[in-house]
mmCIF file of C-alpha atoms in Angstrom:
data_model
loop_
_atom_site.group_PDB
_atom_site.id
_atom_site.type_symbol
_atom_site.label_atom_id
_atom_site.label_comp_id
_atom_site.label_asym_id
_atom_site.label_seq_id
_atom_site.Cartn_x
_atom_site.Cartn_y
_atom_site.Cartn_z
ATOM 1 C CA UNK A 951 0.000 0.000 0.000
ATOM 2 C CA UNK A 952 2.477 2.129 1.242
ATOM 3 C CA UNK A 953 4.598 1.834 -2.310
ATOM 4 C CA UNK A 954 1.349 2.434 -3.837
ATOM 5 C CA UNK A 955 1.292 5.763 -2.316
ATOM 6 C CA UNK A 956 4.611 7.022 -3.068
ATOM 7 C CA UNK A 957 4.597 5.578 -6.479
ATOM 8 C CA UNK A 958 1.766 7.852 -7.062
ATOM 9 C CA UNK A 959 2.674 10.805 -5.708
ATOM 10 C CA UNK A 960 6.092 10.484 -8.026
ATOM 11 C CA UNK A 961 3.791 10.218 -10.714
ATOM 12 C CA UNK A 962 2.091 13.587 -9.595
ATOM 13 C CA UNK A 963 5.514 15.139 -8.776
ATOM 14 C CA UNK A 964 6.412 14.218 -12.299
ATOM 15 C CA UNK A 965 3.663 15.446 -13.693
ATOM 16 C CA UNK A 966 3.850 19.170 -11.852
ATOM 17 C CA UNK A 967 7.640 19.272 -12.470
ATOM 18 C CA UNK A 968 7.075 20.484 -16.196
ATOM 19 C CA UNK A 969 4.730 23.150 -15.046
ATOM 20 C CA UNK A 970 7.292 24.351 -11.769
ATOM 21 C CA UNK A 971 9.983 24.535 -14.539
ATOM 22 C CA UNK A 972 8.262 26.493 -17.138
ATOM 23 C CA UNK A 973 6.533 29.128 -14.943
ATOM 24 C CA UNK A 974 6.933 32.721 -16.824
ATOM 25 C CA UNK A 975 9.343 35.470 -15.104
ATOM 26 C CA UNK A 976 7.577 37.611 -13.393
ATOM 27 C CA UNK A 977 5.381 39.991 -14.947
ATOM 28 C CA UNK A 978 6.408 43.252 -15.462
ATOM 29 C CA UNK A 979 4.783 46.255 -14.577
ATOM 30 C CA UNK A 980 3.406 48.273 -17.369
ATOM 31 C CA UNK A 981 4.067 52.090 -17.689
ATOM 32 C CA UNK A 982 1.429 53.761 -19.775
ATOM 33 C CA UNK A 983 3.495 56.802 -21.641
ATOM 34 C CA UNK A 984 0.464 59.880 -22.288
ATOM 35 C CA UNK A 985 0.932 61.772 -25.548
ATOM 36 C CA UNK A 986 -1.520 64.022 -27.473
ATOM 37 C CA UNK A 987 -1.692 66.000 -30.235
ATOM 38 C CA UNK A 988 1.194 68.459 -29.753
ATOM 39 C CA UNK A 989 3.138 69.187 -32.590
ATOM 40 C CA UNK A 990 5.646 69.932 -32.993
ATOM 41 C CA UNK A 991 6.200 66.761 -29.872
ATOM 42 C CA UNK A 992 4.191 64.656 -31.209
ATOM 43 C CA UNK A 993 3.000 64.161 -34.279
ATOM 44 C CA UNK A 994 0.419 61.960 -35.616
ATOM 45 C CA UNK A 995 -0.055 62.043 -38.692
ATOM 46 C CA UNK A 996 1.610 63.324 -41.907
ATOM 47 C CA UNK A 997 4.792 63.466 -43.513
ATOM 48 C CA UNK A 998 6.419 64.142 -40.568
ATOM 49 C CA UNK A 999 4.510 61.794 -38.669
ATOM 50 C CA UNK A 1000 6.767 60.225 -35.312
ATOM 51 C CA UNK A 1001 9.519 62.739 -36.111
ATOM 52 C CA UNK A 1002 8.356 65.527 -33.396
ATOM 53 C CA UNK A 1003 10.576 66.480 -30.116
ATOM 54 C CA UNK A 1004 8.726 63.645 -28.006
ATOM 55 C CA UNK A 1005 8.733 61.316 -30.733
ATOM 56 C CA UNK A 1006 12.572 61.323 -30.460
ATOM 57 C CA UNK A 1007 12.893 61.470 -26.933
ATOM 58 C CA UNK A 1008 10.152 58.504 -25.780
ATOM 59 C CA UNK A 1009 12.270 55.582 -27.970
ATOM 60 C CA UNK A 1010 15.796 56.697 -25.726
ATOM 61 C CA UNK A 1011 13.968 56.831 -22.432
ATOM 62 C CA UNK A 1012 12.043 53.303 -23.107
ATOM 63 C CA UNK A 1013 15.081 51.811 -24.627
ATOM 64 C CA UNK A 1014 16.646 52.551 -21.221
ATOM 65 C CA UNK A 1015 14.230 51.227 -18.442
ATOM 66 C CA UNK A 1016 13.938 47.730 -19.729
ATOM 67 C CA UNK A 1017 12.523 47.162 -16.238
ATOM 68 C CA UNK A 1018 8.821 48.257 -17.479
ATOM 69 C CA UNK A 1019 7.155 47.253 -20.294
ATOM 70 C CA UNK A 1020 5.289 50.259 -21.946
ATOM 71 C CA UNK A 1021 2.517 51.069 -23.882
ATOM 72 C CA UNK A 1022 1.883 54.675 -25.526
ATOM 73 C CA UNK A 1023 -1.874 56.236 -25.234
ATOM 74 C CA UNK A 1024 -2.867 59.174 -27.648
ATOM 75 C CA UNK A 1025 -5.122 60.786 -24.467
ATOM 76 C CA UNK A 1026 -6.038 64.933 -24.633
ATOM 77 C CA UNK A 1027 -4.817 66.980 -22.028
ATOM 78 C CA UNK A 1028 -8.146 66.178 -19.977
ATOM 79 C CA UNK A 1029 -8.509 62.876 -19.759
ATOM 80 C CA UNK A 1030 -4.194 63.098 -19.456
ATOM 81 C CA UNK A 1031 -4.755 65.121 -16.404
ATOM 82 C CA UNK A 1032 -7.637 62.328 -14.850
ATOM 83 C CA UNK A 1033 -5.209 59.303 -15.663
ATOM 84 C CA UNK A 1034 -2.470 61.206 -13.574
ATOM 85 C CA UNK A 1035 -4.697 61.619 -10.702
ATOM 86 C CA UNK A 1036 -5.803 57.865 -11.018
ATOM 87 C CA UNK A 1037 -2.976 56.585 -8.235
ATOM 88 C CA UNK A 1038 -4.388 53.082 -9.698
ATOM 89 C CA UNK A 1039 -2.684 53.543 -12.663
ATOM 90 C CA UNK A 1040 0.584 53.849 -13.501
ATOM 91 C CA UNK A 1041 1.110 56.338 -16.167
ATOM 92 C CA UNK A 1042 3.403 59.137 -17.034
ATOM 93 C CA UNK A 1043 3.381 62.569 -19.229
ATOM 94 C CA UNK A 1044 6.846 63.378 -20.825
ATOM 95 C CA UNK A 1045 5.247 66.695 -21.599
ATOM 96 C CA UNK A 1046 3.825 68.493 -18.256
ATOM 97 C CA UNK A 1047 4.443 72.166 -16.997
ATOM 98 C CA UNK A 1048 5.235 72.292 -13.674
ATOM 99 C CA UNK A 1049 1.932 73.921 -11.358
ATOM 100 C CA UNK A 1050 1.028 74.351 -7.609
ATOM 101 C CA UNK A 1051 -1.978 72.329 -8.852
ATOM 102 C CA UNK A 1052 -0.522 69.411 -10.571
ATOM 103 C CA UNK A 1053 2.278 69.181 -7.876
ATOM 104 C CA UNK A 1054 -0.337 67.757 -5.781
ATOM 105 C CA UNK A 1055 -0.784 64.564 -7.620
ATOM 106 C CA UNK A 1056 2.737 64.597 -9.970
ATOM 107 C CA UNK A 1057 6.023 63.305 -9.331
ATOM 108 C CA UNK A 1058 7.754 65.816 -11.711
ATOM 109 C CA UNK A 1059 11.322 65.029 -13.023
ATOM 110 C CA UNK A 1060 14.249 67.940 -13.302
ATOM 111 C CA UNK A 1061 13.280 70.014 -15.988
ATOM 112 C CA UNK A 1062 13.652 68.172 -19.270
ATOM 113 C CA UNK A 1063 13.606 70.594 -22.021
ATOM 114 C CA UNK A 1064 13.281 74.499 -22.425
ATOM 115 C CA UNK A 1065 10.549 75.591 -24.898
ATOM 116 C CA UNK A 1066 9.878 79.305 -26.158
ATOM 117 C CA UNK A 1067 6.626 80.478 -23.859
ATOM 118 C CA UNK A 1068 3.370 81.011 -25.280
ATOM 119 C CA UNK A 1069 1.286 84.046 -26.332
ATOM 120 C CA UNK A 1070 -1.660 85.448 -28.122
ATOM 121 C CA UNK A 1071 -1.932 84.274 -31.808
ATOM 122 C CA UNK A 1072 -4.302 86.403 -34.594
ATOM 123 C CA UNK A 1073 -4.493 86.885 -37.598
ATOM 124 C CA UNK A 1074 -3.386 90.288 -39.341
ATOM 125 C CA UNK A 1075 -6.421 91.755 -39.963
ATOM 126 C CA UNK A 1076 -7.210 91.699 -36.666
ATOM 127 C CA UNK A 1077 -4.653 93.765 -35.317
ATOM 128 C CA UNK A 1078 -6.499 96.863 -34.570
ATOM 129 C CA UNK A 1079 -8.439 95.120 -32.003
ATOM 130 C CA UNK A 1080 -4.824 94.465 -29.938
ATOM 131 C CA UNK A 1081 -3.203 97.457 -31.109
ATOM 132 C CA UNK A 1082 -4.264 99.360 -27.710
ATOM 133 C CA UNK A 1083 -3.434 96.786 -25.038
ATOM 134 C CA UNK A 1084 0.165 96.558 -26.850
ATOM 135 C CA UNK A 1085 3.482 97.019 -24.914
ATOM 136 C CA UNK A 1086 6.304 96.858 -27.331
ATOM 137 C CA UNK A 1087 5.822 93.548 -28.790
ATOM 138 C CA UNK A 1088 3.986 92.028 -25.296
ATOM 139 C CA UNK A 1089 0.384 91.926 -24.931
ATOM 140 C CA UNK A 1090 -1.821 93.003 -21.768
ATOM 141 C CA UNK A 1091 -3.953 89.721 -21.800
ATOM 142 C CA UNK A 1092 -5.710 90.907 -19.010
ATOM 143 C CA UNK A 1093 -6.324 94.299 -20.219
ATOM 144 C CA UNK A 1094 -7.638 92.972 -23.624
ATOM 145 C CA UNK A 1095 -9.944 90.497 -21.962
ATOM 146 C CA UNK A 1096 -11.143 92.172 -19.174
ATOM 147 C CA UNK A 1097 -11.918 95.477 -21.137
ATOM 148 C CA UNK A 1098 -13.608 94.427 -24.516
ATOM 149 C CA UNK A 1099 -15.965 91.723 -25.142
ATOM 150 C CA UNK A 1100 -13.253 89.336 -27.076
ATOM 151 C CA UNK A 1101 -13.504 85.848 -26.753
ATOM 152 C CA UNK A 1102 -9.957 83.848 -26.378
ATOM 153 C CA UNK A 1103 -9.821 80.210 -27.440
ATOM 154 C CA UNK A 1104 -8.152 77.945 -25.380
ATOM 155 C CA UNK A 1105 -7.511 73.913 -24.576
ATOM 156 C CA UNK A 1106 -9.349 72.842 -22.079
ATOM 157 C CA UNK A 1107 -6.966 71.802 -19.091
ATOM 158 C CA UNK A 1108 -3.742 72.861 -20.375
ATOM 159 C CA UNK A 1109 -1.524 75.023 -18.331
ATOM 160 C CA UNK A 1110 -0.073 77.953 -20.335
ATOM 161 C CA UNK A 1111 2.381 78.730 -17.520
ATOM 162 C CA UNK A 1112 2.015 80.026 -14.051
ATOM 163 C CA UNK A 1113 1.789 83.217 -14.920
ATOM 164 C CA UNK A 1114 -0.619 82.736 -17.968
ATOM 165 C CA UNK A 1115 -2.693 80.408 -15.908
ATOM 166 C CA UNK A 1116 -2.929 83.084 -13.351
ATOM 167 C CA UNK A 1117 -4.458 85.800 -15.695
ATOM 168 C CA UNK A 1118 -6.958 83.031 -16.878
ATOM 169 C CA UNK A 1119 -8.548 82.506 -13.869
ATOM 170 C CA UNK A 1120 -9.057 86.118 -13.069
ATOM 171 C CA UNK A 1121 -10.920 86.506 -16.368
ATOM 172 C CA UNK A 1122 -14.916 85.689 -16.585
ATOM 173 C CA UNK A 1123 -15.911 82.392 -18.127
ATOM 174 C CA UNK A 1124 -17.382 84.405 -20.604
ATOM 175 C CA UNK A 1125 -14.006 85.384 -21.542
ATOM 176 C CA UNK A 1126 -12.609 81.829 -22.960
ATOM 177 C CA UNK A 1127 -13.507 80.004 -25.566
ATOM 178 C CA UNK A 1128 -12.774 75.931 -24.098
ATOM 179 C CA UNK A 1129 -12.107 73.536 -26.590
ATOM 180 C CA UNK A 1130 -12.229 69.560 -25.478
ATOM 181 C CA UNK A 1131 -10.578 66.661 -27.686
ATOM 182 C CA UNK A 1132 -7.880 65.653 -29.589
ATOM 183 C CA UNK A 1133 -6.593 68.162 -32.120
ATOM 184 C CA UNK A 1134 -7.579 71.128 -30.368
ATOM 185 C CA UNK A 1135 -5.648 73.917 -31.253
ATOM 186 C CA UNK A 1136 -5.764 72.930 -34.613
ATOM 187 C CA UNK A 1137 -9.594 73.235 -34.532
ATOM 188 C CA UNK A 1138 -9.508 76.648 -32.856
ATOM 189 C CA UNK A 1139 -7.183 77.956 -35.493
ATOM 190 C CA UNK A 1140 -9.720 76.692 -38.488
ATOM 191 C CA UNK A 1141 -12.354 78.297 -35.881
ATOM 192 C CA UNK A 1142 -10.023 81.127 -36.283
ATOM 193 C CA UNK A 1143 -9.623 81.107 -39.722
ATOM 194 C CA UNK A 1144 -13.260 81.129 -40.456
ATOM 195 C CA UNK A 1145 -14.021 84.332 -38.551
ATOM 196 C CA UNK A 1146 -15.678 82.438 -35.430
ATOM 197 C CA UNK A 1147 -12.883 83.419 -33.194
ATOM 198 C CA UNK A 1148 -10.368 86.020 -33.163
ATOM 199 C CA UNK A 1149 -8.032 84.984 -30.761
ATOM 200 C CA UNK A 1150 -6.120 82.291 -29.704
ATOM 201 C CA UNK A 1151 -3.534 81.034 -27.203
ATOM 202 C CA UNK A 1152 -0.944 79.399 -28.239
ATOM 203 C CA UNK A 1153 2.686 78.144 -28.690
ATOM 204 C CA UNK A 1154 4.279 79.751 -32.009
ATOM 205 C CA UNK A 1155 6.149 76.731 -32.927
ATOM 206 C CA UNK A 1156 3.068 74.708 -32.344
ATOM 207 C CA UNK A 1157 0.672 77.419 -34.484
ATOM 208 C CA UNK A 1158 3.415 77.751 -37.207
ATOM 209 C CA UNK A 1159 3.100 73.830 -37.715
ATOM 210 C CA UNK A 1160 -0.048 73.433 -37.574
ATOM 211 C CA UNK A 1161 -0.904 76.656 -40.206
ATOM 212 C CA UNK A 1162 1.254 75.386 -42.762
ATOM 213 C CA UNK A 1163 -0.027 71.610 -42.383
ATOM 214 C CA UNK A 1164 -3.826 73.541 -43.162
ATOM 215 C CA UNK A 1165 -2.438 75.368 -45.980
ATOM 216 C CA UNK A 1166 -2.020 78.290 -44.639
ATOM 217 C CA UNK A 1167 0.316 81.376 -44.547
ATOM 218 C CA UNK A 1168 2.175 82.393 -41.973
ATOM 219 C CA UNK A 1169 2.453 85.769 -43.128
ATOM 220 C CA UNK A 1170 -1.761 85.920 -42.628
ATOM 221 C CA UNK A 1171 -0.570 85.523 -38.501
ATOM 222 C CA UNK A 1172 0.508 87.707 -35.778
ATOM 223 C CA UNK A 1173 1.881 86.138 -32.323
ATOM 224 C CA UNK A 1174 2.523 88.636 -29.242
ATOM 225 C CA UNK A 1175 4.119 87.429 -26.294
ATOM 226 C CA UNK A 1176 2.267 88.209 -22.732
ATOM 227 C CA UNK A 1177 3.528 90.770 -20.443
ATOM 228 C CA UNK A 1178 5.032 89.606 -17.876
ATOM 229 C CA UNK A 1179 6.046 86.057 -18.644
ATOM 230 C CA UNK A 1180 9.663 85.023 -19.165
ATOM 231 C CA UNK A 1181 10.796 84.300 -22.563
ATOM 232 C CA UNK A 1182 11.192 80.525 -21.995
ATOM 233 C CA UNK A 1183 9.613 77.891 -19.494
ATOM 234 C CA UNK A 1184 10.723 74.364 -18.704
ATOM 235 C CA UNK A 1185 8.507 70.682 -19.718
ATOM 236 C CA UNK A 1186 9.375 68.114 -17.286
ATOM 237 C CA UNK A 1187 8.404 64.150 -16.989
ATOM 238 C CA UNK A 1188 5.608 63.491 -14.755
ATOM 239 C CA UNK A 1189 4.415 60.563 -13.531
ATOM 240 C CA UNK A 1190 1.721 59.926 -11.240
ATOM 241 C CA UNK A 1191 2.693 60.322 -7.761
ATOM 242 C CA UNK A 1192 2.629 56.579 -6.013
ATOM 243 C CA UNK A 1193 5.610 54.519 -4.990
ATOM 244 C CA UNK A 1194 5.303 53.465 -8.803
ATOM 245 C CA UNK A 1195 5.465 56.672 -10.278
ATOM 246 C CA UNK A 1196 8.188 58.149 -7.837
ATOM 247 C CA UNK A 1197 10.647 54.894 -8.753
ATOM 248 C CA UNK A 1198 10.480 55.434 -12.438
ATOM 249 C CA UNK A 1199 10.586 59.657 -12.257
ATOM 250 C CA UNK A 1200 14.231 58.558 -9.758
ATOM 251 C CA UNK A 1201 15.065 56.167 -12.948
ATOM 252 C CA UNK A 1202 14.416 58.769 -15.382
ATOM 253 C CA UNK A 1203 16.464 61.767 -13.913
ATOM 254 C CA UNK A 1204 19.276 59.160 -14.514
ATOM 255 C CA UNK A 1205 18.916 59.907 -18.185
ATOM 256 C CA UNK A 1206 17.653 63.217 -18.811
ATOM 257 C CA UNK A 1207 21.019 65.303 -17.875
ATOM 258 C CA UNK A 1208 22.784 64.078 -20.800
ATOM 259 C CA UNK A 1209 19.255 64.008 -23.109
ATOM 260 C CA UNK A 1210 18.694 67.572 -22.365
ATOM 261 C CA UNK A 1211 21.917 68.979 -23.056
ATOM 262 C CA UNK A 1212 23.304 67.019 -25.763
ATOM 263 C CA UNK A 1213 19.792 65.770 -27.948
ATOM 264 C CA UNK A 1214 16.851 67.781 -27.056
ATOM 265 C CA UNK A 1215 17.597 71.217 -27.786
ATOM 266 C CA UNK A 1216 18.533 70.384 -31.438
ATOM 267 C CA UNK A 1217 15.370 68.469 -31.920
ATOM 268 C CA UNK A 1218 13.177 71.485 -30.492
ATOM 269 C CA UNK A 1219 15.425 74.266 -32.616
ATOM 270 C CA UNK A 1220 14.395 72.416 -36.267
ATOM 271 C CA UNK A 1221 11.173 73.345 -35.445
ATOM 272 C CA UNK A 1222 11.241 77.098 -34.497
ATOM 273 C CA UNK A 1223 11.417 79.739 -36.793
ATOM 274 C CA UNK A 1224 15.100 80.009 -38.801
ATOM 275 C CA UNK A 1225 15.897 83.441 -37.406
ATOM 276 C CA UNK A 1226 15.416 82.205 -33.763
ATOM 277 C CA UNK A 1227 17.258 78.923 -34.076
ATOM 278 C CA UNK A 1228 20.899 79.828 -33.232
ATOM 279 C CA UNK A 1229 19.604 82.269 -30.432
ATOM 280 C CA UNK A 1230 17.866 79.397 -28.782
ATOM 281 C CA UNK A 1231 20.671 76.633 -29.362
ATOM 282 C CA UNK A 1232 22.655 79.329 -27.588
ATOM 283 C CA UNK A 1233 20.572 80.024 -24.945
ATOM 284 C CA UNK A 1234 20.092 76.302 -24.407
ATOM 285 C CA UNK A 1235 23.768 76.102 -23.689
ATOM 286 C CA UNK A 1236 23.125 78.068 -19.871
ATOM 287 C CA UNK A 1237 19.237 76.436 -19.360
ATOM 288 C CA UNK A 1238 20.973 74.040 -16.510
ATOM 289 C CA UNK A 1239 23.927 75.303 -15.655
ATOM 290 C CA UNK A 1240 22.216 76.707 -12.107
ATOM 291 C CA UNK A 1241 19.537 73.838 -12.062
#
């Protein structure tokens, strides 16, 4: 009986042993990379389709944490911003201004790349209307909107800057024009275009993309920078902030020192305008040297 027994449970032992020896590795966690439609970043579709800033930049940071395995989502900045406050999720934005706000929920990494700040885009023939509120080449935002009946179109959730942010919410709602979904600022610019809206916030090496991907001329567009707001401000990594998110933001500021001082600059500068190129690849020379 007894050598009954033990002869079976060698047969079960032999039959498990397969199974013990084959079990997979460990699973990985999965990092969920957020990207929308923010040319020149990202860009989507086109000729020039995957060869934006981010594009570039997401390959040599994924190459480099083989610790993860990682799947990109094409999100807009709202649902971005609820997936970051999800602390069930791991998921992380390689484009994110730094705000009082989103430090609340964010682990941000060192500042990653410096990017020309934004400012009010119209078209020419509405330059009268901005001609008053005009300082120099800078713009009272808050003068203009707070003083005439102007509408300014906007993406919903996105942070302009602490500064621009901060005129924003002093203005009436009455005052913005919100626009949801993917490809937003290219739909307020057609909105634009068509005479529905007269101004628009936005990033001139973004708007200069995106007007000559519609066909557009550039020369039909005038961009004023904002009183007030320094000439460049700083995108960063952020990850949502749980033990998950802080381990792979400590990873990450492993490899953005040499990234943003040897490869991202000269990715940003193809974009911008010809005549401001070697003024930024200069100034992106002293970006970190305090930092």
């Amino acid at each position: 009986m007894r050598a009954a027994r033990r002869l079976r449970h060698l047969v079960l032992l032999c039959g498990l042993l397969p199974a013990l020896l084959w079990q997979p590795a460990s699973a990985k966690e999965r990092l969920f990379w957020l990207v929308r439609d923010l040319p020149p970043f990202t860009i989507f579709e086109g000729p020039e389709k995957g060869q934006g800033v981010i594009d570039q930049l997401l390959p040599l940071l994924i190459g480099q944490m083989p610790e993860y395995d990682h799947s990109i989502v094409r999100v807009n900045r709202a649902r971005g911003i609820q997936m970051l406050q999800d602390h069930n999720s791991f998921t992380c934005d390689p484009t994110l201004l730094w705000t009082p706000e989103r430090a609340g929920y964010v682990r941000f990494s060192m500042p990653a790349l410096g990017v020309l700040s934004g400012g009010l885009v119209l078209r020419k023939d509405s330059q009268a209307l901005v001609a008053p509120y005009l300082d120099g080449q800078q713009v009272d935002l808050h003068g203009l909107l707070s003083k005439t009946t102007l509408q300014l179109g906007v993406v919903a959730e996105r942070s302009y800057g602490t500064q621009i942010d901060a005129i924003l919410r002093q203005l009436p709602d009455s005052a913005l024009s919100r626009h949801y979904g993917n490809d937003a600022t290219a739909n307020l610019l057609q909105m634009q275009q068509l005479g529905r809206l007269r101004l628009v916030l936005g990033y001139w090496h973004e708007v200069r993309y995106l007007v000559q991907q519609q066909g557009g001329s550039l020369a039909d567009y005038r961009f004023y920078p904002v009183q007030g707001v320094p000439r460049y401000q700083f995108l960063h990594v952020g990850c949502s902030d749980t033990e998950l998110g802080r381990t792979a933001i400590a990873h990450i500021e492993q490899l953005l020192p040499a990234l943003r001082q040897e490869v991202l600059p000269a990715h940003y500068a193809r974009w911008l305008d010809p005549a401001l190129q070697e003024g930024y690849l200069e100034d992106s020379k002293r970006f970190f040297k305090d930092r």
